[in-house]
mmCIF file of C-alpha atoms and ligand atoms in Angstrom:
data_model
loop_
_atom_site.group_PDB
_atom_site.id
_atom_site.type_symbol
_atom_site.label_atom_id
_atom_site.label_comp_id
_atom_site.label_asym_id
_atom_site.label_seq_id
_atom_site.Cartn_x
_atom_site.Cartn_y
_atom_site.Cartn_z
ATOM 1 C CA UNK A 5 2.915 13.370 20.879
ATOM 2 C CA UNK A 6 4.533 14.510 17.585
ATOM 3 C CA UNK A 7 1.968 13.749 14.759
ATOM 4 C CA UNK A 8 2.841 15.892 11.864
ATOM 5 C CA UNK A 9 6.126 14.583 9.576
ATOM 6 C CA UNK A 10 8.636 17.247 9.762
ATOM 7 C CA UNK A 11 10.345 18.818 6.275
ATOM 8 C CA UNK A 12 13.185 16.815 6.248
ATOM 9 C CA UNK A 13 12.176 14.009 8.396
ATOM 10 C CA UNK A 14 13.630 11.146 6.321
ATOM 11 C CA UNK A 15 16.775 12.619 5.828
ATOM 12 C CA UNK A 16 19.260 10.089 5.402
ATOM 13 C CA UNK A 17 17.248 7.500 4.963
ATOM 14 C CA UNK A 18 16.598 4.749 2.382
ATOM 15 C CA UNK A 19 12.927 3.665 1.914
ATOM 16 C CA UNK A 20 11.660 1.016 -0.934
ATOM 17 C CA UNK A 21 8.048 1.581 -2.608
ATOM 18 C CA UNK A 22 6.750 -1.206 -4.841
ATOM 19 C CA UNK A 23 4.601 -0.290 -7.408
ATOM 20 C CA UNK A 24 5.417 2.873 -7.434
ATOM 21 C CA UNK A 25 5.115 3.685 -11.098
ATOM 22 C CA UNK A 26 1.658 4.436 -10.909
ATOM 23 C CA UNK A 27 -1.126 6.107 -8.444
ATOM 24 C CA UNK A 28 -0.419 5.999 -4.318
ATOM 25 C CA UNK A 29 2.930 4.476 -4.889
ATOM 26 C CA UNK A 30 3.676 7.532 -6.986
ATOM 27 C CA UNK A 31 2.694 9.941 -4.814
ATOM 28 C CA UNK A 32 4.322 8.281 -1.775
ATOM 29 C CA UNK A 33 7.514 7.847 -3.704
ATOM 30 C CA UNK A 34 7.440 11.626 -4.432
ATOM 31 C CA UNK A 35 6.520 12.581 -0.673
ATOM 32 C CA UNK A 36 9.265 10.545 0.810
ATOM 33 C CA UNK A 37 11.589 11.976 -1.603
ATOM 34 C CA UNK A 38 10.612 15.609 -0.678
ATOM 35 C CA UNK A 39 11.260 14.713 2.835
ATOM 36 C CA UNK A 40 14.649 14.160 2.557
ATOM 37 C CA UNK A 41 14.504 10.465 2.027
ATOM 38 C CA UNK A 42 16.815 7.863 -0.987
ATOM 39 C CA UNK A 43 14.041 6.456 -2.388
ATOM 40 C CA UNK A 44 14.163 3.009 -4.626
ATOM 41 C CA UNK A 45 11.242 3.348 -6.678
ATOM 42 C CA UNK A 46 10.257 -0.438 -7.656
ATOM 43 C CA UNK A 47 7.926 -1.387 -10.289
ATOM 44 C CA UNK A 48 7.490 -4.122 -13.092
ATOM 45 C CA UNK A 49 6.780 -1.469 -15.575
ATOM 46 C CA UNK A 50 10.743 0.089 -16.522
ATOM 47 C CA UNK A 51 8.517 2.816 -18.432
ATOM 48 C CA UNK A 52 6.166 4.277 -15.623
ATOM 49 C CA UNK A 53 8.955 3.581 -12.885
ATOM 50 C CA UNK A 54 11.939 5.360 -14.536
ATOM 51 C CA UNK A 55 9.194 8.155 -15.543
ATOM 52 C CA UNK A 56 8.477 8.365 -11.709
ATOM 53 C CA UNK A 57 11.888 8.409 -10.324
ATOM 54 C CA UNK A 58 12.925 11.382 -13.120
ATOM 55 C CA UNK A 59 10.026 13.207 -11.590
ATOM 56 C CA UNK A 60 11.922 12.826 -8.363
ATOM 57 C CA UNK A 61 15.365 13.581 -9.227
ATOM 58 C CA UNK A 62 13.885 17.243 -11.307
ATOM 59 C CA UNK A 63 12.299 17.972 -8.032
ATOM 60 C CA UNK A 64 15.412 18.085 -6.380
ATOM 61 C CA UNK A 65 14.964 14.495 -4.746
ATOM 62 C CA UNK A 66 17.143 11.012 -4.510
ATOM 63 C CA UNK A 67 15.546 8.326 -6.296
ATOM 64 C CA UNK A 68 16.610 5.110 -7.913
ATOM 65 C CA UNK A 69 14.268 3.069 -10.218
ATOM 66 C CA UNK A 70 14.455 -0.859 -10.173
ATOM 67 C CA UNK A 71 12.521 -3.295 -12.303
ATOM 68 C CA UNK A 72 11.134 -5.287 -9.533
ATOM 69 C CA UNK A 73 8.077 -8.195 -10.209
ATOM 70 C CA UNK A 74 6.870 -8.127 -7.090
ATOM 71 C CA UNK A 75 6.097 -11.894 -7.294
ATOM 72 C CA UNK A 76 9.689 -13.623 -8.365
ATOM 73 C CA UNK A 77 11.268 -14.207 -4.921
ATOM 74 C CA UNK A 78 15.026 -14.492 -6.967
ATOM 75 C CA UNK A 79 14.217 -10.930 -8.070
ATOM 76 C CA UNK A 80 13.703 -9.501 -4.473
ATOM 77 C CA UNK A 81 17.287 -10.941 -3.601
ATOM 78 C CA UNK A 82 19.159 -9.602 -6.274
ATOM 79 C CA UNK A 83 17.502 -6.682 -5.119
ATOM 80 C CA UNK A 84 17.925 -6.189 -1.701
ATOM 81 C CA UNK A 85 22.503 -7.026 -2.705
ATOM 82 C CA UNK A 86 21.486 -3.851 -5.198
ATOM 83 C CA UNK A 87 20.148 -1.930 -1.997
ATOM 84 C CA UNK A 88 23.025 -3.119 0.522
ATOM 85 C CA UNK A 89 25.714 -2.342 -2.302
ATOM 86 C CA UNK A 90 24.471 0.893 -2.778
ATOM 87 C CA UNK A 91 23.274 2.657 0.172
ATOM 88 C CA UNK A 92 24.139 -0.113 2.733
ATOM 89 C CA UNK A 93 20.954 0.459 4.978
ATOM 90 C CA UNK A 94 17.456 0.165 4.933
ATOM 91 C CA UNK A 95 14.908 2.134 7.332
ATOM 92 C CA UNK A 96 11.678 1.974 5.284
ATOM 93 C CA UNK A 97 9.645 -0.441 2.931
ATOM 94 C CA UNK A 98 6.434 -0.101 1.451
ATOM 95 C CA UNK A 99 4.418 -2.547 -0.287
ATOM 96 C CA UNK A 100 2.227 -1.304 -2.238
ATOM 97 C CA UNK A 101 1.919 -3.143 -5.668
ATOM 98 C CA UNK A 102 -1.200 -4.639 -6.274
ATOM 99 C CA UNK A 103 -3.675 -5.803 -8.931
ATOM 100 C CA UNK A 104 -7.561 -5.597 -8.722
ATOM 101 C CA UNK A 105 -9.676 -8.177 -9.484
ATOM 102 C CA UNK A 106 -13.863 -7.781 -9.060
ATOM 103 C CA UNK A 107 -14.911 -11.179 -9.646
ATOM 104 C CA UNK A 108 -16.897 -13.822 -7.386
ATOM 105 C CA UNK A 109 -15.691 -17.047 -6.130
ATOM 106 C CA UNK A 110 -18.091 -18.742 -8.905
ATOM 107 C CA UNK A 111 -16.040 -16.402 -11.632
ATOM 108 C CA UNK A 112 -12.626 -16.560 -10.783
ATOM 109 C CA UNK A 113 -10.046 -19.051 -12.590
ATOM 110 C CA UNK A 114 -7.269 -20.613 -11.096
ATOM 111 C CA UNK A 115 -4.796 -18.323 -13.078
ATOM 112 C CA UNK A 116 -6.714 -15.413 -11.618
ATOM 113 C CA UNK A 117 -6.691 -16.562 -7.901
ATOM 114 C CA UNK A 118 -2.932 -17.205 -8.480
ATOM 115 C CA UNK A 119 -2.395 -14.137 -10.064
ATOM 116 C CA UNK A 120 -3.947 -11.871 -7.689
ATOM 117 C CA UNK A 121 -2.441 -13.797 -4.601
ATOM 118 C CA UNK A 122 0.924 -13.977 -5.933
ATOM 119 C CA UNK A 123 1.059 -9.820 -6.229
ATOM 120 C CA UNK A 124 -1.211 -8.716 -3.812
ATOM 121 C CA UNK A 125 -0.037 -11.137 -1.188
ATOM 122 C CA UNK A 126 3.070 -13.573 -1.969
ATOM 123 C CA UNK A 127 5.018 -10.335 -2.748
ATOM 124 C CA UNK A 128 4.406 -8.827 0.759
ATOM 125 C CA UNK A 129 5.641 -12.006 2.264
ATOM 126 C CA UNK A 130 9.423 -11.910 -0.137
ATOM 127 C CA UNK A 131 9.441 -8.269 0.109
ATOM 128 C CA UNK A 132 9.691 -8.390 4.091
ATOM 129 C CA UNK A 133 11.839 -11.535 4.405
ATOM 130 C CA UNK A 134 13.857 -10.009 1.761
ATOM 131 C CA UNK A 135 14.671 -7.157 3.345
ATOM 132 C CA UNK A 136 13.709 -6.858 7.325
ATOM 133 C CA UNK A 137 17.374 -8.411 7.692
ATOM 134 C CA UNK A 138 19.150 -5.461 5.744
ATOM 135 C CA UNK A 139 16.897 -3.487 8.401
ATOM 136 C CA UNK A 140 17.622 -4.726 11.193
ATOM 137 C CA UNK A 141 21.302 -4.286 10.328
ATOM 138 C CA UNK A 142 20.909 -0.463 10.021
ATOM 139 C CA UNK A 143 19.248 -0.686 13.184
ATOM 140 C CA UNK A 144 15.473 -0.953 12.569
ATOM 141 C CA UNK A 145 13.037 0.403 10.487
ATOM 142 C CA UNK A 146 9.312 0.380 9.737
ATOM 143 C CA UNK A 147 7.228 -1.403 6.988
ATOM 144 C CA UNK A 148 3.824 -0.405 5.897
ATOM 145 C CA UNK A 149 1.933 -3.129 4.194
ATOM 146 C CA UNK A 150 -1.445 -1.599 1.749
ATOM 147 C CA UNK A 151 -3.842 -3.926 2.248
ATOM 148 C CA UNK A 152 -7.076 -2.131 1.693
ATOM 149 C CA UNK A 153 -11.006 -1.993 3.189
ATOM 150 C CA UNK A 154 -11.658 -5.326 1.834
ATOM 151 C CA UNK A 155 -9.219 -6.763 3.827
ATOM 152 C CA UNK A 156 -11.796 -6.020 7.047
ATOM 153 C CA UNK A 157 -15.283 -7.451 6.068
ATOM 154 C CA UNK A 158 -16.836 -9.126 3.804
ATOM 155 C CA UNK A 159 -16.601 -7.961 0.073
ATOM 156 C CA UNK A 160 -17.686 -9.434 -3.119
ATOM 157 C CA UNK A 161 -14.666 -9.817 -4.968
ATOM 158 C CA UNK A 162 -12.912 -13.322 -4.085
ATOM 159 C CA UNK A 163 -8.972 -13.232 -4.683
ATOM 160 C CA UNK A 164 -8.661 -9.953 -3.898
ATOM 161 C CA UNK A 165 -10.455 -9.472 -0.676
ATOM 162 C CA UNK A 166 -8.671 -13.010 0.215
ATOM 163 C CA UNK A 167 -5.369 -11.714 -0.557
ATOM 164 C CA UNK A 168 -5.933 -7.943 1.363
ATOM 165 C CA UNK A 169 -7.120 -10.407 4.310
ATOM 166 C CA UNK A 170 -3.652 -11.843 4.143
ATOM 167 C CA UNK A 171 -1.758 -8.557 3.734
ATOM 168 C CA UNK A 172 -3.542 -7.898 7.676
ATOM 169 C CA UNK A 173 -3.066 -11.315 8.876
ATOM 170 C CA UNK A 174 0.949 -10.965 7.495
ATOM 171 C CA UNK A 175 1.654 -7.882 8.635
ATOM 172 C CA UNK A 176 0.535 -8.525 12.640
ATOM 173 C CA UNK A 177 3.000 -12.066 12.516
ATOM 174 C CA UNK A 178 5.878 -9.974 11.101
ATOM 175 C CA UNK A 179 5.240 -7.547 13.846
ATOM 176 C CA UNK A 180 5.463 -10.164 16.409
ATOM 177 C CA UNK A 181 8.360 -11.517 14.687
ATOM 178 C CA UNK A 182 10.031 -8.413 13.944
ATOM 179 C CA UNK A 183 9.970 -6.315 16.827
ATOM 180 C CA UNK A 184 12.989 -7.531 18.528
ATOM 181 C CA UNK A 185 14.896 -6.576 15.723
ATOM 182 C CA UNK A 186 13.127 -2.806 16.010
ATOM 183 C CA UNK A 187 10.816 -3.364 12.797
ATOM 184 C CA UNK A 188 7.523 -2.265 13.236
ATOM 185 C CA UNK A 189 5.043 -3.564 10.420
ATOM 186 C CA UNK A 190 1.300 -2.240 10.228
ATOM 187 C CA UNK A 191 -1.036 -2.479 7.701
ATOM 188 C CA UNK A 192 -3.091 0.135 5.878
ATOM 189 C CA UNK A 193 -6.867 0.276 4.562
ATOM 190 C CA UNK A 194 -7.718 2.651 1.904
ATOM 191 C CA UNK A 195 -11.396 3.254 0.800
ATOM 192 C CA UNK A 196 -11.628 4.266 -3.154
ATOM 193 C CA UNK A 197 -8.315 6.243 -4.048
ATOM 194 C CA UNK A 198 -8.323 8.189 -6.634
ATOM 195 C CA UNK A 199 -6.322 6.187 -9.099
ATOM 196 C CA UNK A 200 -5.688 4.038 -12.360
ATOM 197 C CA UNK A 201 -6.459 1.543 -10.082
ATOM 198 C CA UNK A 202 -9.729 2.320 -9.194
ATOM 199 C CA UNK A 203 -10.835 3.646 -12.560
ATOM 200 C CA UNK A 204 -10.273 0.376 -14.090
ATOM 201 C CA UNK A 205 -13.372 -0.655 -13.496
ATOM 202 C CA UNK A 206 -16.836 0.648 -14.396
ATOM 203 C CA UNK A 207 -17.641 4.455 -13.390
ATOM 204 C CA UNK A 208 -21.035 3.200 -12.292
ATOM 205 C CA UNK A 209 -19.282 0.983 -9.644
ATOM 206 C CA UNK A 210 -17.537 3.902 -8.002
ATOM 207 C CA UNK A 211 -20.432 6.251 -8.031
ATOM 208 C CA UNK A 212 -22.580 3.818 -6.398
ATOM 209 C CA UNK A 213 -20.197 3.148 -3.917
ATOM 210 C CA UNK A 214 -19.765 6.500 -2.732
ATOM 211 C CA UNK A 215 -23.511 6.579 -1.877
ATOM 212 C CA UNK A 216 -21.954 4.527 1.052
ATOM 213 C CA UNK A 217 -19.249 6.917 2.326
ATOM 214 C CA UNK A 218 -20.162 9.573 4.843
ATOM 215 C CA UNK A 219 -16.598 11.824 3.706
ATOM 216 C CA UNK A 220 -18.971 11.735 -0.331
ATOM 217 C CA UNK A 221 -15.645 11.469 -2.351
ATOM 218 C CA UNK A 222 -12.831 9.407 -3.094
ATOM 219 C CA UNK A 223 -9.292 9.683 -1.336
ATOM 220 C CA UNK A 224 -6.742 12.227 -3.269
ATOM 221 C CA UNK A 225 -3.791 9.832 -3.215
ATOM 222 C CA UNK A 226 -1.751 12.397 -0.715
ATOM 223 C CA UNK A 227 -4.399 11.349 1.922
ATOM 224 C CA UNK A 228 -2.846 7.855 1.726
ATOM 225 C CA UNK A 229 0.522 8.976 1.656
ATOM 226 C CA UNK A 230 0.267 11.164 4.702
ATOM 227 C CA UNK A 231 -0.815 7.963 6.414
ATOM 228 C CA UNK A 232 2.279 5.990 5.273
ATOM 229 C CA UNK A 233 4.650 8.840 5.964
ATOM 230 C CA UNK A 234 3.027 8.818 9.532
ATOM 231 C CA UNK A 235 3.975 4.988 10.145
ATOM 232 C CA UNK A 236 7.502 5.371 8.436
ATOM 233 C CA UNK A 237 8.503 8.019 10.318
ATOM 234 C CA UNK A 238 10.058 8.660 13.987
ATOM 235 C CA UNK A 239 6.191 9.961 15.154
ATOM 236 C CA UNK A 240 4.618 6.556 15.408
ATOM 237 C CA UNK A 241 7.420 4.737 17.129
ATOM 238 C CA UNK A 242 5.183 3.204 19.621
ATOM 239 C CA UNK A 243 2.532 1.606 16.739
ATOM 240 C CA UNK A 244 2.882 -1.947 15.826
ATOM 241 C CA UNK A 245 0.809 -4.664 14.406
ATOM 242 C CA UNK A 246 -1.702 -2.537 13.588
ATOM 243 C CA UNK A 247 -4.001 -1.482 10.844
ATOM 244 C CA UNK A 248 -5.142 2.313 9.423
ATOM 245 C CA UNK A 249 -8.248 2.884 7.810
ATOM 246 C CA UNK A 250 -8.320 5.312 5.572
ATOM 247 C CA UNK A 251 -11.706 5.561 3.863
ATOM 248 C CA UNK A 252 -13.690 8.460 4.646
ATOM 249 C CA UNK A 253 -15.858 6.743 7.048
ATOM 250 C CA UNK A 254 -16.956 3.761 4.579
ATOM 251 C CA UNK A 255 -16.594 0.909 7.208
ATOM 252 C CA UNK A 256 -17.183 2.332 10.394
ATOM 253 C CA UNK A 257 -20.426 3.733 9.134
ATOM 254 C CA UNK A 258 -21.344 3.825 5.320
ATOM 255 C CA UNK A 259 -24.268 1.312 5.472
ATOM 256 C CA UNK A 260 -26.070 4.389 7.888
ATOM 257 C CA UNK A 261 -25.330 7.459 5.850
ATOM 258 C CA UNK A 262 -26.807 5.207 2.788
ATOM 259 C CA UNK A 263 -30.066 4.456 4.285
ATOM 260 C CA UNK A 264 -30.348 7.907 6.261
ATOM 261 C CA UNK A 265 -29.865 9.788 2.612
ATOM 262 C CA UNK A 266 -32.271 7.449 0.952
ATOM 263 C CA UNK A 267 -34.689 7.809 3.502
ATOM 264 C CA UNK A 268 -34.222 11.819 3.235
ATOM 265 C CA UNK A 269 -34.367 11.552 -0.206
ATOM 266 C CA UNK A 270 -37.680 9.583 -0.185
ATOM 267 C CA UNK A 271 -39.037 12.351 2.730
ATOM 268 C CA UNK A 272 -39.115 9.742 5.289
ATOM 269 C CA UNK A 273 -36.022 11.199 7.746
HETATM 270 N N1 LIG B 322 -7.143 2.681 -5.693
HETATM 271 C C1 LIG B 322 -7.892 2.251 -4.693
HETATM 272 O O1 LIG B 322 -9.041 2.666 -4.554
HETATM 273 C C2 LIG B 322 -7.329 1.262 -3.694
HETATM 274 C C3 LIG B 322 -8.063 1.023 -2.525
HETATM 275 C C4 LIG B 322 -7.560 0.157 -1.563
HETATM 276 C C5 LIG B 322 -6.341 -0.452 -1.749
HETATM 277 N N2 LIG B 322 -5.643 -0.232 -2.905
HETATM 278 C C6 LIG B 322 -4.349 -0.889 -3.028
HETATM 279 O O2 LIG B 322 -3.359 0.109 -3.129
HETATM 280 C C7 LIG B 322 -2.242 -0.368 -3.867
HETATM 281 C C8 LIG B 322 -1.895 0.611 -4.981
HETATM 282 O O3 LIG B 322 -3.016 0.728 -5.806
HETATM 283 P P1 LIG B 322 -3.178 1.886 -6.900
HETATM 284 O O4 LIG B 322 -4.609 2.189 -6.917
HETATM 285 O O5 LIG B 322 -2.197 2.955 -6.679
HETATM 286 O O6 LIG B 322 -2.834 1.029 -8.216
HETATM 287 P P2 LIG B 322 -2.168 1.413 -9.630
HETATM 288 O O7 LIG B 322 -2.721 0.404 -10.596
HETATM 289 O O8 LIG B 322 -2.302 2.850 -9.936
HETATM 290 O O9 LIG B 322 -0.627 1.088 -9.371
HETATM 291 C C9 LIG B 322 -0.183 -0.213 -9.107
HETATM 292 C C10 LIG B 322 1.290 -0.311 -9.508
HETATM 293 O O10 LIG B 322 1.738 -1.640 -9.186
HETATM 294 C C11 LIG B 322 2.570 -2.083 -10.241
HETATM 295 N N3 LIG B 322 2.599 -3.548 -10.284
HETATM 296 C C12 LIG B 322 1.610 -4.399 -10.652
HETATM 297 N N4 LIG B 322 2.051 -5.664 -10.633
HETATM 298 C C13 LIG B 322 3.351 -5.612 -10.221
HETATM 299 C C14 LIG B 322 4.357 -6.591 -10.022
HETATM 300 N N5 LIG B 322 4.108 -7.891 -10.235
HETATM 301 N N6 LIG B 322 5.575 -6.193 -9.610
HETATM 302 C C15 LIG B 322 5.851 -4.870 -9.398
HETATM 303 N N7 LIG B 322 4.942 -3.899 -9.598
HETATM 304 C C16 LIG B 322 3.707 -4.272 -10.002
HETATM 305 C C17 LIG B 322 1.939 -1.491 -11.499
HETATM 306 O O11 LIG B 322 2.861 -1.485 -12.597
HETATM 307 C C18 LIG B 322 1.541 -0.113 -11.008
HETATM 308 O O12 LIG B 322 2.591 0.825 -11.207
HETATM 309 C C19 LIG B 322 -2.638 -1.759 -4.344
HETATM 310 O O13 LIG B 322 -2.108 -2.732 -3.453
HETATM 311 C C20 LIG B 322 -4.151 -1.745 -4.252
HETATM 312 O O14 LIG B 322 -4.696 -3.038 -4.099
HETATM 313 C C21 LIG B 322 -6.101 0.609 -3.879
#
């Protein structure tokens, strides 16, 4: 089994990243890129998107920047007769934009449920029907859907962990749906990622959680994008309808390394 991405693996290839003006997007924008592939970097902010797809172009890559919100279905199809006109194919999409949101069901307005759905979920479901057609013209492709550890157990923030349950839920029906057209869809499920993103919040929140995660640090953002390059590229041809953790261990068995170091630190291991 091939595992490792080759150098020019997406060589002649067109992938899409959403939200890629900022954090993993950025750094998946810029691997793709470096890997031979056209990459439309897609963001609602024109400043940090343009900034990201310069970045691209001086390091020798192919990048286009759109102004995409993620949530206005009439902007996804302007955009995918922006994609078709230009490059005519499609082999890879990423959906990565997303907002955070740390509040409980008792705490969480109606604007912020909407909110948060509408861009960490509604978007995924445009973004594919958008654009698996132009995909499955070219021939096929592969889309990789970031939903994220909440979107596997239970976690304390409402919208969000609803809409990261979705992104998992979404992305095994479009596999179903898709595969006869040769899309694959998955889903992946970072830990804490080392981005503006996760420093949004309060310090104390992150250093409390990583009490609970056996690796002891966050995710460098290149740890995600290794993962997504994996499941756009011709090395996982055979995975479908599936989902990646990525988080250092946190799920499978944080809750243990927590009460083993307590208990060492308290003498009693
Ligand atoms: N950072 C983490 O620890 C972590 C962990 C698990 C999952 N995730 C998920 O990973 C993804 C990326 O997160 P990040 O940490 O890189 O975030 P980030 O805040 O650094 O970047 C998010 C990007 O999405 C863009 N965006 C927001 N709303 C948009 C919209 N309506 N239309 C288009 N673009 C929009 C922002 O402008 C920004 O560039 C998100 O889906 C997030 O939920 C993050």
């Amino acid at each position: 089994m091939k595992t490792e991405v080759s150098d020019r693996a997406f060589d002649g290839r067109v992938a899409v990243v959403t939200g890629a003006g900022s954090g993993m997007g950025r750094v998946e924008a810029l691997a793709l890129a470096a890997k031979g592939a056209t990459v439309w970097v897609a963001d609602i902010s024109a400043e940090s998107g343009s900034a990201v797809a310069r970045e691209i172009e001086a390091a020798g890559g192919s990048a286009r920047f759109v102004e995409l919100d993620v949530t206005d279905p009439a902007a996804w199809a302007r955009f995918v007769d922006e994609v078709e006109q230009r490059d005519g194919r499609l082999d890879g999409l990423v959906n990565n934009a997303g907002v955070s949101h740390r509040f409980g069901i008792l705490d969480t307005t109606d604007e912020d449920w909407r909110r948060v759905m509408d861009v960490n979920l509604s978007s995924v479901f445009y973004g594919m029907r958008a654009l698996a057609p132009l995909m499955a013209r070219a021939g096929g492709g592969s889309i990789v859907n970031v939903s994220s550890i909440s979107g596997l157990l239970g976690y304390f923030a409402a919208g969000y962990a609803a809409s990261k349950w979705g992104v998992r839920g979404l992305s095994k029906t479009a596999a179903l749906e898709f595969a006869d057209l040769g899309i694959r869809v998955n889903s992946i499920h970072p830990g804490l990622v080392e981005t503006p993103l996760l420093n949004s919040g309060s310090s104390a929140f992150v250093e409390e959680s990583l009490r609970g995660v056996p690796a002891g640090r966050v995710a460098d953002p290149n740890e995600i994008a290794d993962t997504v390059l994996f499941l756009l590229s011709d090395s996982s041809t055979y995975i479908t309808g599936t989902e990646i953790v990525v988080d250092g261990g946190l799920t499978s068995g944080g809750i243990y390394h927590r009460i083993l170091s307590d208990l060492r630190e308290r003498g009693d291991a």
